[in-house]
PDB file of C-alpha atoms in Angstrom:
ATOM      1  CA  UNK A 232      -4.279  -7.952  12.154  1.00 45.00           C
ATOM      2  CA  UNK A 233      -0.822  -7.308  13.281  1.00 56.00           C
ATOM      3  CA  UNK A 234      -0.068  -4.091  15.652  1.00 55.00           C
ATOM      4  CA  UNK A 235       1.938  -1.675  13.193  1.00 56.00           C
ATOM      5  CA  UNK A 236       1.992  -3.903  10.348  1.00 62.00           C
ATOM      6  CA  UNK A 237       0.868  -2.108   7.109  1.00 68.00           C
ATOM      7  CA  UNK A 238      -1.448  -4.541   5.072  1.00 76.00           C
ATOM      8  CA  UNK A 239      -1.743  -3.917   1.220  1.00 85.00           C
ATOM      9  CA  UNK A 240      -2.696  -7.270   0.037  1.00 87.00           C
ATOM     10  CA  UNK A 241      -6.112  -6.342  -0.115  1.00 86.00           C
ATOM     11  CA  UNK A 242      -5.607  -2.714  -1.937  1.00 89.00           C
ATOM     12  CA  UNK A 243      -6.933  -2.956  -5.366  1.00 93.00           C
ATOM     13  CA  UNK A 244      -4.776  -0.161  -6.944  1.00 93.00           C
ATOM     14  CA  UNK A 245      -1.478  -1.907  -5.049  1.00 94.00           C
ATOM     15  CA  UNK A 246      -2.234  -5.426  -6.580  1.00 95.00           C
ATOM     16  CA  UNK A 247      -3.032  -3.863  -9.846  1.00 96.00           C
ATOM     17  CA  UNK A 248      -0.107  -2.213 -10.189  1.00 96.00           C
ATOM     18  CA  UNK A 249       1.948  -5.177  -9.475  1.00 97.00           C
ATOM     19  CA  UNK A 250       0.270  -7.572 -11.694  1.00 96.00           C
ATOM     20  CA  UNK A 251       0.739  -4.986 -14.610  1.00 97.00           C
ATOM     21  CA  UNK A 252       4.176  -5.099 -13.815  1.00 97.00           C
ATOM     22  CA  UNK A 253       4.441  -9.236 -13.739  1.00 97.00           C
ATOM     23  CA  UNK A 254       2.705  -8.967 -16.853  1.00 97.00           C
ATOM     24  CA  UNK A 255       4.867  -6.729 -18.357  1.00 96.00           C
ATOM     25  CA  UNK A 256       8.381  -9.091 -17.367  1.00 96.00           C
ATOM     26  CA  UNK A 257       6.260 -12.031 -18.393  1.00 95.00           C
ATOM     27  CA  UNK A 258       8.845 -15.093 -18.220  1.00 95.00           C
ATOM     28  CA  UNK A 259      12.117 -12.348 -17.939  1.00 95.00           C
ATOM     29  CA  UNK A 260      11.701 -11.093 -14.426  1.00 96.00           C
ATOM     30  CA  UNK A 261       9.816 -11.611 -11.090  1.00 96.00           C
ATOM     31  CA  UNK A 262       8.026  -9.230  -8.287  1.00 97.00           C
ATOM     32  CA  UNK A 263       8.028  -9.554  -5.164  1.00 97.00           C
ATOM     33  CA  UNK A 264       6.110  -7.275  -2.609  1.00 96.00           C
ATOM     34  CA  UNK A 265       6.273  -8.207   1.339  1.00 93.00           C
ATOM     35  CA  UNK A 266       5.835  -6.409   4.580  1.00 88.00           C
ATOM     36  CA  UNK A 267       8.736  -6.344   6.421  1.00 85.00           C
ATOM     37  CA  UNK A 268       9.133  -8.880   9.304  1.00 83.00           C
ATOM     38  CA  UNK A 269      11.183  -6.106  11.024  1.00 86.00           C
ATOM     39  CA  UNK A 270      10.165  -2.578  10.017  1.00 84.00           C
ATOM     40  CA  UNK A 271       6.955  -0.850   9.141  1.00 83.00           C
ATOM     41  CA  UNK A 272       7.859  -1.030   5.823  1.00 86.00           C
ATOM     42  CA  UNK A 273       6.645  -2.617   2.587  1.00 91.00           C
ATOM     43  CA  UNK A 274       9.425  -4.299   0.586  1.00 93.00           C
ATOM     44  CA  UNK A 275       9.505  -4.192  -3.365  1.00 96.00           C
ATOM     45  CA  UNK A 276      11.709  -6.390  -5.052  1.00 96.00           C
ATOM     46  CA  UNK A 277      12.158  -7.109  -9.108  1.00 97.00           C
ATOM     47  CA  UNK A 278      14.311  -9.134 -11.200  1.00 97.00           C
ATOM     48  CA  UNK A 279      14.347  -8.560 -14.926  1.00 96.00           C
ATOM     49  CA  UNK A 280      16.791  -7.823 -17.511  1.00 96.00           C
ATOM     50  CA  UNK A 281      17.325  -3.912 -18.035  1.00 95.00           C
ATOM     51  CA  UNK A 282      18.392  -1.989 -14.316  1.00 96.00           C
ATOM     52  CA  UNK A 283      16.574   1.263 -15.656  1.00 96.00           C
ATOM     53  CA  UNK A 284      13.483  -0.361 -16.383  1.00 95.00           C
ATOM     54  CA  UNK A 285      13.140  -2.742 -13.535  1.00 96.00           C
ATOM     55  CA  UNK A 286      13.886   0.754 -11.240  1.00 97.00           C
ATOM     56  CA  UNK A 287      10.508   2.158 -12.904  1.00 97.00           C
ATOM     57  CA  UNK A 288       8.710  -0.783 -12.245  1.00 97.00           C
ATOM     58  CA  UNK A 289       9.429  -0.678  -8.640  1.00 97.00           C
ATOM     59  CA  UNK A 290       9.220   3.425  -8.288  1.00 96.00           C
ATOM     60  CA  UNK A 291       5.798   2.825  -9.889  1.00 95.00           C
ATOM     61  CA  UNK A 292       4.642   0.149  -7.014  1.00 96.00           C
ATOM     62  CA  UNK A 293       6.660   1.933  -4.624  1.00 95.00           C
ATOM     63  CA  UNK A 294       4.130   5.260  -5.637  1.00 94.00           C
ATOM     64  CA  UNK A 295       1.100   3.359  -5.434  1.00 93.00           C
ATOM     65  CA  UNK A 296       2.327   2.455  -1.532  1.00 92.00           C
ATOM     66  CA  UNK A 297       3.356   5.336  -0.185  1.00 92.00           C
ATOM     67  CA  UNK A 298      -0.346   6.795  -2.018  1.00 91.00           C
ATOM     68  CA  UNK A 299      -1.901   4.301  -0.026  1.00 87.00           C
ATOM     69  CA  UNK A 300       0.225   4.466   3.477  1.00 83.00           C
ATOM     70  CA  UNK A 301       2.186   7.489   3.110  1.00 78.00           C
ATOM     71  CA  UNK A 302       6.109   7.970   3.158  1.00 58.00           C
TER      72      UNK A 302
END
């Protein structure tokens, strides 16, 4: 592994919360969850149709995270 990266891909509460959420866009929106090439950070991004409910899609990923790997 990387020096300072911060790996989730293999966190079973992280993956499950972001496959609920593609589920829940289904052909409407997209995730997408990275580590940052620059930061020690974890990037959450979502397309869909309705602002406030794509913002408590990611604040519900974004939870599950900083659970995980703090804030």
């Amino acid at each position: 592994t990387e020096e300072g990266k911060i790996h989730f891909e293999t966190d079973t509460e992280i993956l499950r919360a972001i496959r609920q959420v593609e589920r829940s866009l289904g052909s409407d929106g997209r995730v997408l969850v990275r580590a940052s090439g620059t930061e020690n950070l974890i990037r959450v991004m979502i397309e869909g149709l309705e602002q406030e409910d794509i913002n408590a899609k990611a604040k519900k990923i974004g939870s599950k995270i900083k659970k995980k790997f703090g804030a």
